Amino acid sequence: MEEVRNQQVILKDYVNGLPKESDMLLKTSSTILLKLPKGSNGVLVKNLYLSCDPYLCCLMSKSQVSHLESFTPGSPIAGLGVAKVVDSGHSNFKKGDLVWGWTGWEEYTIITAPDALFKIQHTDVPLSYYIGILGVHGMTAYYGFHEICAPKKGEYVFVSAASGAVGQLVGQFAKLTGCYVVGTAGTNKKVELLKNKFGFDEAFNYKDEQDIDEALKRYFPEGIDIYFENVGGKMLDAVLLNMKTNGRISVCGMISQYNLNEEEGVRNLSHIIMKRLHMKGFIVGDHFNLYPKYMEMVIPLIKEEKICYIEDIGEGLESAPAALLGLFSGKNVGKQVVVVAHE
Amino acid sequence: MEEVRNQQVILKDYVNGLPKESDMLLKTSSTILLKLPKGSNGVLVKNLYLSCDPYLCCLMSKSQVSHLESFTPGSPIAGLGVAKVVDSGHSNFKKGDLVWGWTGWEEYTIITAPDALFKIQHTDVPLSYYIGILGVHGMTAYYGFHEICAPKKGEYVFVSAASGAVGQLVGQFAKLTGCYVVGTAGTNKKVELLKNKFGFDEAFNYKDEQDIDEALKRYFPEGIDIYFENVGGKMLDAVLLNMKTNGRISVCGMISQYNLNEEEGVRNLSHIIMKRLHMKGFIVGDHFNLYPKYMEMVIPLIKEEKICYIEDIGEGLESAPAALLGLFSGKNVGKQVVVVAHE
């Protein structure tokens, strides 16, 4: 029976606030048998790609508000990944199947509840897309923008964290719908990308703006119909001042507020009343009944190159902790992915 | 042509923050002809009841975010009222008609755009109800609770400012729907009213609570499905911590935040995401297409005494400024009304 190395990214201990690289340990000494224990109805997978997402850092705290459980100190952290089935005790999966879903930050993982995995059907697109545009992030952009905001042609759309995994898609879905789209990001390189690659009508670097309210008034003299919220805090406060009557805010994330001991206060909520705003939070996992509908829409867009999807790919599990934390300093350009193995 | 006294409540000058009684002047020297100018297609009304509402104080500031225009210094302030037509230049109205709608804080008003007035059909209920349960406040409770929150039997409902014009109705609509309802108010007398008159399951005086979060956890050990928001600020912050998954927040008002130079920061907005909350602001004036439907529901409830509606009635226009400001110190018990004339 073949036993192989199984490098892992271990959470050392619960973290308060934003984790540091030293809170994670790359453990190189673990090994794993490439065979499921007898009687298991799980699957053993070889991890190929891991998705770096801000909320994973929340799960390193003992008390956190996510719908997901906190990670366990001493064990590998986990997240979304693309993987290949090595051994299966479940009738839906067989050796060689490509899957995506929740997996460990390690080379091999035994997934004990494989019903939550998605089998990958289309392999003529980059496999890493399944932890991005063809997975949770794509569905997040689709559900949050199309289903919550019900956009109409000609409406004004603002996207924060616009070059990120979800934001870049929201902007492009908005353009395909005939909306006017402005995005914001935290580096000039990202701003260029928004305008030149993703086709946003305008984009700005929020770090260059003394006053976000003033910037929004410049970019949206008539106000904002739809705000796709990834950021929270001061950005939301400025957006509230600039929403139009009957505006919609899809609350997808509040990255500026994660890992703060106390969230920033948002002061302009009374605009919700006067402007009749609709604000809706969502967890995309509730809405995967719409996944086939979404795939039907997005696969042709990818194949016909009507949509552009940019990834920032880190090589090797050893690069994963830095790649994850880089999300908070805005280092990544596009969706942050780590390659654990190419096949 | 008969000329009569026309006492008026005049706004002296724009106000910053919460107005004081001295910002309003009772002008006793004005007079008015009891006949419309020739060619007018307005109506001249004798005001009977005026409605005291918190938002009127916002309209005393020059810059304010309401959808209504600020009052004009030197002129009478205005608000909702019940009135009797004295002279009409409009084909829909004739002398003697009872109407409700936007009118001046004065004895007689010329309403130049009478299309916005509602003619009173049922006169076998107290006329003052038309600036309350049978008018904007009733519609507010109905729309905000039934249409926005789509309550289901057995759900947990929390109402702030619960003994006010709107809150007392929301609580009773919730009970009639089979919900569990807790209300909060700022005096023990109001709390008693909530429990003994309006049939709330529980009620508490928020001023007696050191920690609103802790109080809500006591009253809602399983969390809150529906929050009818009248208050904003710290109350909203504590409620966000206690909302259940898929909870709904109907944002009707934020009285604690009016007339503050800077609104209090609300820090727990990230709960909107994890709990998939739906938050919706509304202005009831947008939804009067539903007024007949509402009247059909509420008139029998009043006649069969299945609903109880409490008013706090001030006598005479001279009592109006104090009655209005009393809303902010919690003086009123029930809907605050001022009688200008009995007929």
XYZ file of C-alpha atoms in Angstrom:
686
model
C 0.000 0.000 0.000
C 1.527 3.278 -1.162
C 2.272 5.839 1.540
C 3.235 9.284 0.327
C 4.194 12.656 1.764
C 1.216 14.868 2.636
C 2.374 18.433 3.250
C -0.199 20.449 5.201
C -0.882 24.046 6.211
C -1.679 23.797 9.915
C -3.394 26.413 12.077
C -1.137 26.715 15.110
C -3.652 28.289 17.464
C -6.776 30.432 17.388
C -6.071 33.928 16.171
C -7.433 37.271 17.311
C -7.811 39.781 14.517
C -5.949 39.375 11.257
C -3.702 36.287 11.205
C 0.023 36.492 10.461
C 1.978 34.028 8.352
C 3.498 32.704 11.560
C 0.018 31.630 12.734
C 0.166 28.965 10.050
C 2.727 26.178 9.895
C 3.777 24.296 6.766
C 4.066 20.767 8.107
C 6.169 18.643 5.773
C 6.426 15.519 7.869
C 2.884 14.119 7.445
C 2.248 11.113 5.286
C -0.898 9.449 3.992
C -1.857 6.053 2.578
C -3.251 6.394 -0.948
C -6.128 4.114 -0.064
C -9.296 4.797 1.930
C -9.757 2.907 5.173
C -11.884 -0.226 4.675
C -15.622 0.543 4.794
C -15.236 4.294 4.241
C -17.871 5.855 2.026
C -15.858 9.012 1.577
C -13.413 9.860 -1.160
C -9.663 10.369 -1.037
C -8.592 13.224 -3.293
C -5.363 14.716 -4.524
C -5.706 18.478 -4.244
C -4.815 20.423 -7.386
C -5.916 24.019 -6.779
C -6.851 25.862 -3.594
C -8.881 29.039 -3.412
C -7.626 31.905 -1.209
C -10.580 33.822 0.189
C -10.801 36.487 2.907
C -13.401 34.625 4.971
C -10.924 31.808 5.618
C -9.099 34.172 7.968
C -12.311 34.660 9.950
C -12.432 30.910 10.510
C -9.101 31.085 12.330
C -10.780 32.883 15.234
C -12.496 30.879 17.925
C -15.544 33.091 18.042
C -16.650 34.303 14.659
C -19.984 34.941 13.010
C -19.570 32.843 9.882
C -22.028 30.082 9.063
C -18.952 27.856 8.783
C -17.178 26.272 11.730
C -13.889 27.640 12.978
C -10.773 25.692 12.034
C -9.208 23.419 14.641
C -5.768 24.335 15.942
C -3.266 21.585 15.127
C -5.204 20.541 12.020
C -4.887 21.726 8.439
C -7.044 24.651 7.460
C -9.543 24.133 4.672
C -11.266 25.905 1.827
C -12.536 25.487 -1.677
C -10.410 23.440 -4.022
C -10.233 21.490 -7.235
C -9.100 17.910 -6.753
C -8.785 14.536 -8.407
C -10.288 11.417 -6.897
C -7.594 8.888 -5.948
C -9.823 6.379 -4.185
C -13.574 6.330 -3.673
C -15.925 4.573 -1.287
C -18.914 6.478 -2.679
C -20.955 5.287 -5.616
C -21.102 8.771 -7.232
C -17.336 9.041 -7.582
C -14.624 6.902 -9.094
C -10.854 7.131 -9.314
C -9.792 9.801 -11.792
C -12.898 11.962 -11.411
C -12.250 15.683 -11.191
C -14.224 17.430 -8.462
C -14.488 20.782 -6.746
C -15.668 21.651 -3.268
C -14.515 21.982 0.305
C -11.143 20.367 0.920
C -8.049 20.624 3.110
C -5.014 22.810 2.624
C -2.804 19.793 2.100
C -1.708 17.542 -0.725
C -4.265 14.795 -0.127
C -7.551 14.922 1.741
C -10.090 12.346 2.800
C -13.498 13.912 2.263
C -15.960 12.109 4.485
C -19.128 13.749 3.144
C -18.548 13.738 -0.611
C -22.176 14.554 -1.428
C -21.171 18.196 -1.117
C -18.603 17.846 -3.911
C -19.365 18.897 -7.468
C -18.193 16.678 -10.278
C -16.475 18.679 -13.011
C -18.150 18.192 -16.397
C -16.462 20.662 -18.726
C -12.706 20.084 -18.849
C -12.037 22.264 -21.900
C -11.649 25.303 -19.616
C -8.874 25.819 -17.034
C -9.604 23.566 -14.066
C -8.777 26.370 -11.625
C -11.881 28.189 -12.930
C -13.965 25.819 -10.790
C -12.789 27.593 -7.676
C -13.629 30.893 -9.304
C -15.788 31.862 -12.229
C -17.252 28.354 -12.551
C -17.700 27.835 -8.837
C -18.664 29.759 -5.759
C -17.290 33.105 -6.920
C -19.081 33.033 -10.234
C -22.308 31.996 -8.548
C -21.791 34.761 -5.980
C -21.472 37.398 -8.677
C -24.414 35.933 -10.563
C -26.753 35.565 -7.605
C -25.776 38.806 -5.891
C -26.015 40.875 -9.028
C -28.689 39.298 -11.163
C -30.978 37.681 -8.634
C -30.778 40.197 -5.765
C -30.322 43.439 -7.676
C -32.489 42.667 -10.727
C -30.460 45.102 -12.864
C -31.976 46.958 -15.775
C -30.222 48.265 -18.861
C -28.901 51.775 -18.329
C -28.638 51.558 -14.556
C -25.600 52.805 -12.641
C -23.589 50.116 -10.885
C -20.776 50.495 -8.389
C -18.525 47.589 -7.412
C -16.053 47.635 -4.535
C -13.077 45.270 -4.414
C -13.772 45.259 -8.111
C -10.709 43.407 -9.347
C -11.245 40.534 -6.948
C -12.620 37.116 -7.764
C -16.237 38.233 -7.535
C -15.957 41.926 -8.395
C -14.405 41.429 -11.814
C -17.342 39.213 -12.741
C -20.002 41.539 -11.357
C -18.587 44.359 -13.461
C -18.639 42.253 -16.584
C -22.125 40.896 -15.935
C -23.231 44.499 -15.469
C -21.691 45.544 -18.786
C -23.301 42.568 -20.535
C -26.623 43.783 -19.059
C -26.112 47.250 -20.507
C -25.351 49.030 -17.241
C -22.837 51.791 -16.575
C -20.211 50.350 -14.223
C -17.599 51.935 -12.022
C -15.263 49.873 -9.886
C -12.844 50.675 -7.138
C -9.678 48.892 -6.133
C -6.607 49.627 -4.062
C -3.760 49.805 -6.571
C -3.302 51.618 -9.861
C -2.453 48.353 -11.548
C -5.845 46.969 -10.562
C -7.568 50.136 -11.697
C -5.951 49.768 -15.134
C -7.112 46.183 -15.268
C -10.679 47.202 -14.488
C -10.738 49.694 -17.316
C -8.650 47.886 -19.922
C -9.310 44.218 -19.312
C -12.684 43.975 -17.634
C -14.314 46.808 -19.542
C -15.543 48.872 -16.583
C -16.638 52.315 -17.767
C -14.585 53.930 -15.036
C -12.459 52.844 -12.118
C -10.564 54.557 -9.344
C -8.035 53.804 -6.655
C -9.800 54.506 -3.367
C -6.449 55.033 -1.666
C -5.858 58.079 -3.874
C -9.123 59.657 -2.752
C -9.201 61.903 0.288
C -12.960 61.753 0.339
C -14.796 58.743 -1.073
C -18.115 60.586 -1.001
C -16.668 63.286 -3.231
C -15.166 60.674 -5.563
C -18.507 58.888 -5.889
C -20.252 62.178 -6.660
C -17.722 62.684 -9.461
C -18.217 59.236 -10.951
C -21.950 59.074 -10.339
C -23.339 62.606 -10.689
C -26.807 61.054 -10.940
C -26.260 58.546 -8.150
C -25.911 54.789 -7.865
C -28.706 52.318 -8.620
C -26.861 49.160 -7.627
C -23.999 48.664 -5.214
C -22.287 45.332 -4.973
C -20.857 45.411 -1.454
C -17.602 43.604 -0.800
C -16.014 46.048 1.584
C -18.200 47.562 4.326
C -17.234 50.323 6.743
C -16.354 53.741 5.351
C -16.986 52.686 1.772
C -20.564 51.673 2.591
C -21.076 54.932 4.461
C -20.037 56.963 1.425
C -22.108 54.804 -0.908
C -25.255 55.312 1.198
C -24.907 59.058 0.632
C -24.836 58.474 -3.122
C -27.496 55.835 -3.672
C -30.458 56.718 -5.857
C -34.062 56.217 -4.842
C -35.037 52.549 -5.030
C -31.385 51.537 -5.088
C -30.304 48.014 -4.272
C -27.323 46.889 -2.222
C -26.239 43.301 -2.508
C -24.201 42.546 0.595
C -21.679 39.936 -0.378
C -18.781 40.687 1.938
C -17.256 43.328 4.157
C -13.549 42.627 3.832
C -12.527 45.911 5.461
C -14.336 44.791 8.607
C -13.104 41.222 8.971
C -10.626 40.719 11.721
C -11.201 44.150 13.209
C -11.851 43.763 16.900
C -14.700 46.185 16.527
C -16.306 46.983 13.214
C -16.293 50.573 12.007
C -19.566 52.345 12.629
C -21.745 53.041 9.614
C -23.497 56.344 10.135
C -25.633 56.993 7.097
C -28.172 54.205 7.462
C -31.094 56.621 7.583
C -30.633 56.934 3.819
C -32.128 53.450 3.653
C -35.475 54.989 4.524
C -35.554 58.129 2.444
C -34.134 56.395 -0.610
C -36.241 53.262 -0.120
C -33.112 51.148 -0.325
C -33.153 47.406 -0.466
C -30.200 45.775 1.263
C -29.811 42.017 1.177
C -27.123 39.780 2.538
C -26.646 36.332 1.131
C -24.592 33.203 1.381
C -24.206 31.768 -2.051
C -24.289 28.190 -0.784
C -28.053 28.586 -0.286
C -28.616 29.117 -3.989
C -26.871 26.305 -5.818
C -30.198 25.205 -7.222
C -29.404 27.946 -9.758
C -25.974 26.519 -10.624
C -27.073 24.728 -13.802
C -28.802 27.917 -14.992
C -25.652 29.888 -14.286
C -23.365 27.368 -16.030
C -25.593 27.486 -19.081
C -25.107 31.252 -19.173
C -21.417 31.464 -18.382
C -19.787 28.574 -20.257
C -20.625 30.069 -23.688
C -19.454 33.500 -22.483
C -16.074 31.991 -21.599
C -15.776 30.010 -24.817
C -16.729 32.998 -26.961
C -14.331 35.152 -24.948
C -17.108 37.550 -24.014
C -15.927 37.426 -20.451
C -12.426 37.702 -19.125
C -11.298 36.083 -15.907
C -7.967 36.861 -14.309
C -6.280 34.711 -11.724
C -3.258 35.318 -9.580
C -1.676 31.908 -9.241
C 0.728 30.997 -6.456
C 2.918 27.929 -6.966
C 3.009 25.247 -4.319
C 1.339 24.736 -0.965
C 4.258 26.571 0.669
C 3.107 29.786 -1.021
C -0.443 29.457 0.323
C -0.211 31.295 3.683
C 1.375 34.374 2.105
C -1.086 34.257 -0.790
C -4.017 34.176 1.631
C -2.771 37.067 3.740
C -1.874 39.041 0.617
C -5.623 39.472 0.025
C -5.753 41.867 2.959
C -2.904 44.036 1.762
C -4.256 43.999 -1.791
C -1.245 42.147 -3.212
C -3.175 39.846 -5.517
C -4.346 40.910 -8.937
C -7.442 38.937 -9.792
C -8.649 35.800 -8.135
C -5.976 34.353 -5.819
C -5.378 30.656 -6.399
C -2.651 28.299 -5.200
C -1.550 25.329 -7.307
C -0.844 22.346 -5.119
C -0.276 19.957 -8.019
C -0.809 20.271 -11.757
C -2.381 16.857 -12.172
C -66.941 88.370 2.841
C -66.143 86.842 6.190
C -62.648 87.387 7.523
C -61.646 85.345 10.579
C -58.695 84.850 12.850
C -56.177 82.305 11.590
C -53.752 81.331 14.342
C -50.575 79.741 12.993
C -47.521 77.892 14.244
C -44.634 79.631 12.484
C -41.083 78.348 12.068
C -38.923 81.259 13.183
C -35.711 80.191 11.488
C -33.948 77.051 10.304
C -32.907 74.841 13.157
C -29.767 72.779 13.720
C -30.370 69.559 15.590
C -33.476 69.070 17.687
C -35.762 72.130 17.682
C -36.848 73.850 20.899
C -40.302 75.242 21.576
C -38.872 78.716 21.139
C -38.014 77.879 17.509
C -41.754 77.947 16.841
C -43.988 80.955 17.276
C -47.736 80.893 17.860
C -48.864 83.786 15.696
C -52.316 84.948 16.730
C -52.600 88.036 14.570
C -53.155 86.454 11.155
C -56.535 86.508 9.507
C -58.004 84.806 6.466
C -60.983 85.331 4.148
C -63.309 82.322 4.240
C -63.493 82.346 0.455
C -60.986 81.149 -2.144
C -59.507 83.768 -4.459
C -61.402 83.946 -7.748
C -60.236 81.312 -10.249
C -58.480 79.147 -7.670
C -58.807 75.410 -8.213
C -57.616 74.623 -4.740
C -59.637 74.067 -1.603
C -59.899 76.132 1.560
C -60.108 73.915 4.627
C -60.728 74.333 8.316
C -58.194 72.174 10.140
C -59.637 69.853 12.798
C -56.803 67.506 13.825
C -53.055 67.689 13.287
C -50.665 64.800 13.481
C -47.427 65.195 15.479
C -44.674 63.124 13.903
C -40.918 63.033 14.529
C -39.979 63.674 10.889
C -41.581 67.117 11.041
C -38.647 68.228 13.167
C -36.247 67.127 10.418
C -38.055 69.475 8.039
C -37.094 72.414 10.253
C -33.460 72.020 9.188
C -32.270 73.634 5.991
C -30.317 70.616 4.846
C -32.043 67.356 5.575
C -32.380 64.058 3.780
C -36.162 63.690 3.756
C -38.049 63.275 0.512
C -40.128 66.237 1.693
C -39.087 69.867 1.368
C -37.846 71.811 4.374
C -40.293 74.257 5.950
C -39.905 77.943 5.167
C -38.919 80.274 8.019
C -41.641 82.872 8.596
C -44.350 80.508 7.332
C -46.497 78.019 9.212
C -45.126 74.519 9.471
C -47.193 71.710 7.991
C -48.039 68.065 8.421
C -50.810 65.549 8.139
C -54.232 66.661 9.244
C -57.949 66.048 9.154
C -59.918 69.014 7.844
C -63.290 70.167 6.599
C -63.729 71.859 3.253
C -64.965 75.449 3.632
C -64.707 76.493 0.004
C -63.705 74.522 -3.065
C -62.493 75.422 -6.549
C -61.938 71.758 -7.397
C -64.607 69.529 -8.859
C -63.736 66.603 -6.562
C -64.494 68.531 -3.393
C -67.410 70.514 -2.092
C -68.105 72.551 1.022
C -68.602 70.305 4.035
C -66.470 67.415 2.761
C -64.184 65.844 5.331
C -60.677 65.213 4.062
C -57.267 64.136 5.314
C -53.832 64.899 3.949
C -51.029 67.446 4.070
C -52.110 70.737 5.607
C -50.770 73.713 7.553
C -50.356 74.064 11.303
C -52.955 76.783 11.428
C -56.698 77.128 11.750
C -57.439 77.451 8.032
C -55.346 76.432 5.052
C -55.637 76.916 1.337
C -54.520 73.683 -0.282
C -53.464 74.457 -3.818
C -52.974 70.844 -4.976
C -56.012 69.091 -3.509
C -55.552 65.972 -5.649
C -53.277 64.717 -2.873
C -56.132 64.897 -0.323
C -58.131 61.837 0.640
C -61.865 62.197 1.042
C -63.098 60.588 4.246
C -65.728 57.916 3.592
C -66.352 56.246 6.936
C -67.429 58.767 9.551
C -68.600 56.227 12.138
C -65.072 56.063 13.544
C -63.209 58.909 15.305
C -62.117 61.401 12.649
C -58.676 61.702 14.236
C -58.057 58.071 13.227
C -57.483 59.359 9.686
C -54.182 60.822 10.759
C -53.315 57.540 12.417
C -54.640 54.045 12.082
C -56.758 54.948 9.036
C -54.100 57.050 7.391
C -50.378 57.141 6.899
C -49.501 55.431 10.189
C -51.807 52.511 9.647
C -50.590 52.093 6.100
C -47.009 52.303 7.368
C -47.574 49.501 9.848
C -49.424 47.469 7.248
C -46.957 47.928 4.415
C -43.822 47.673 6.528
C -44.980 44.604 8.393
C -47.160 42.662 5.995
C -45.772 43.608 2.605
C -42.053 43.940 3.412
C -41.653 41.314 6.123
C -44.135 38.717 4.831
C -44.670 37.377 8.361
C -45.560 33.771 9.024
C -47.466 32.354 11.972
C -45.152 31.490 14.843
C -42.395 33.899 13.893
C -40.660 36.117 16.443
C -41.254 39.835 16.003
C -39.545 42.739 17.728
C -40.923 46.280 17.551
C -39.067 49.381 18.720
C -40.904 52.577 19.677
C -43.676 50.080 20.134
C -46.264 52.260 21.805
C -46.051 54.919 19.110
C -48.523 55.535 16.331
C -47.052 52.853 14.091
C -45.532 50.462 16.619
C -48.768 49.754 18.497
C -50.340 48.693 15.201
C -47.403 46.563 14.068
C -47.583 44.643 17.324
C -51.291 44.028 16.953
C -51.019 43.043 13.284
C -48.289 40.618 14.350
C -50.501 39.087 17.047
C -53.377 38.793 14.577
C -50.944 36.931 12.279
C -50.062 34.485 15.044
C -46.574 35.794 15.749
C -44.803 36.136 19.094
C -44.282 39.857 19.667
C -42.038 41.800 22.005
C -42.003 45.574 22.080
C -39.796 48.149 23.657
C -40.623 51.638 24.853
C -39.068 54.245 27.093
C -41.414 54.457 30.101
C -42.956 51.864 32.371
C -46.398 53.247 31.624
C -45.895 52.529 27.937
C -44.565 49.076 28.707
C -47.729 48.319 30.690
C -49.819 49.539 27.784
C -47.981 47.248 25.380
C -48.674 44.232 27.535
C -52.141 45.040 28.826
C -53.772 47.033 26.063
C -52.068 46.076 22.845
C -51.561 42.414 23.687
C -47.805 42.187 23.125
C -46.451 38.928 24.539
C -43.697 40.808 26.307
C -42.437 44.365 26.548
C -39.548 46.104 28.239
C -38.334 49.587 29.046
C -35.057 49.972 27.170
C -33.976 52.659 29.621
C -33.955 50.068 32.397
C -31.585 47.845 30.461
C -27.833 48.253 30.832
C -27.255 46.088 27.824
C -29.873 45.866 25.072
C -28.143 42.862 23.501
C -28.478 40.978 26.751
C -32.135 42.012 27.090
C -32.913 40.823 23.570
C -31.228 37.493 24.279
C -33.516 37.151 27.306
C -36.704 37.938 25.368
C -35.690 36.109 22.205
C -33.589 33.110 23.223
C -34.126 31.730 19.714
C -33.574 35.035 17.950
C -35.679 37.511 16.021
C -37.295 36.784 12.659
C -38.745 40.223 12.032
C -37.638 43.614 13.311
C -39.762 46.653 12.703
C -37.217 49.460 12.899
C -38.340 52.807 14.243
C -35.274 53.752 16.199
C -31.841 53.114 14.612
C -28.453 53.530 16.263
C -27.609 51.361 19.269
C -30.937 49.538 19.149
C -30.320 48.410 15.577
C -26.812 47.334 16.510
C -28.117 45.106 19.296
C -30.894 43.738 17.092
C -28.427 42.738 14.354
C -26.659 40.535 16.908
C -29.955 38.788 17.652
C -31.531 38.346 14.245
C -32.189 34.828 13.016
C -31.103 33.481 9.662
C -33.303 34.838 6.870
C -34.559 37.593 9.153
C -36.239 40.684 7.786
C -35.828 44.276 8.906
C -38.411 46.783 7.811
C -36.789 50.206 8.114
C -39.545 52.645 8.865
C -37.768 55.280 10.920
C -34.712 55.992 12.992
C -36.000 58.434 15.575
C -32.910 58.127 17.781
C -30.830 59.444 14.882
C -32.924 62.398 13.731
C -31.501 65.720 14.679
C -28.162 64.291 15.715
C -25.414 66.195 13.973
C -23.753 62.906 13.228
C -25.593 59.613 13.333
C -24.368 56.934 15.705
C -22.264 54.313 14.002
C -23.842 50.895 13.528
C -21.131 48.282 13.877
C -22.745 44.912 13.403
C -23.729 45.140 9.767
C -21.685 42.105 8.815
C -24.508 40.057 10.372
C -26.492 41.014 7.281
C -24.317 38.628 5.305
C -24.025 35.621 7.576
C -27.676 35.734 8.542
C -28.845 36.486 4.996
C -30.812 39.442 6.291
C -33.167 41.455 4.192
C -33.322 45.130 5.084
C -35.719 47.427 3.296
C -36.437 51.083 3.719
C -39.708 52.506 2.544
C -41.756 55.648 2.312
C -45.365 54.753 2.728
C -46.506 57.407 0.286
C -45.254 55.188 -2.542
C -47.715 52.462 -1.672
C -51.139 54.051 -1.416
C -52.315 51.867 -4.255
C -52.779 49.386 -1.400
C -54.897 51.775 0.694
C -58.280 50.309 -0.313
C -56.996 46.810 0.460
C -55.774 48.011 3.845
C -59.029 49.824 4.659
C -60.963 46.683 3.827
C -58.846 44.808 6.346
C -58.728 47.386 9.138
C -62.206 48.926 9.275
C -63.825 45.635 10.407
C -61.008 45.116 12.931
C -61.806 48.501 14.466
C -65.564 47.966 14.456
C -65.258 44.511 15.972
C -62.802 45.895 18.531
C -60.164 43.405 17.475
C -57.673 46.194 17.358
C -57.051 48.904 19.887
C -55.727 52.305 18.971
C -54.562 54.794 21.567
C -54.151 58.486 20.958
C -52.626 61.204 23.077
C -54.694 64.254 22.277
C -53.482 67.798 22.854
C -56.093 70.553 22.968
C -55.662 73.617 20.781
C -53.081 74.799 18.308
C -51.204 76.459 21.159
C -50.389 73.000 22.563
C -48.934 71.805 19.271
C -45.243 72.807 19.582
C -44.877 71.138 22.989
C -46.779 68.077 21.795
C -44.453 67.722 18.819
C -41.277 68.042 20.862
C -42.659 65.721 23.525
C -42.233 62.869 21.035
C -38.478 63.103 21.489
C -38.592 62.922 25.249
C -41.129 60.109 25.142
C -43.880 62.174 26.809
C -46.719 60.997 24.618
C -48.556 57.768 25.229
C -49.900 56.499 21.936
C -50.300 58.474 18.774
C -49.822 62.213 19.400
C -52.606 64.320 17.928
C -53.556 67.974 18.369
C -57.179 69.122 18.110
C -57.401 72.467 16.369
C -61.202 72.507 16.224
C -63.820 69.909 16.981
C -65.946 70.644 13.926
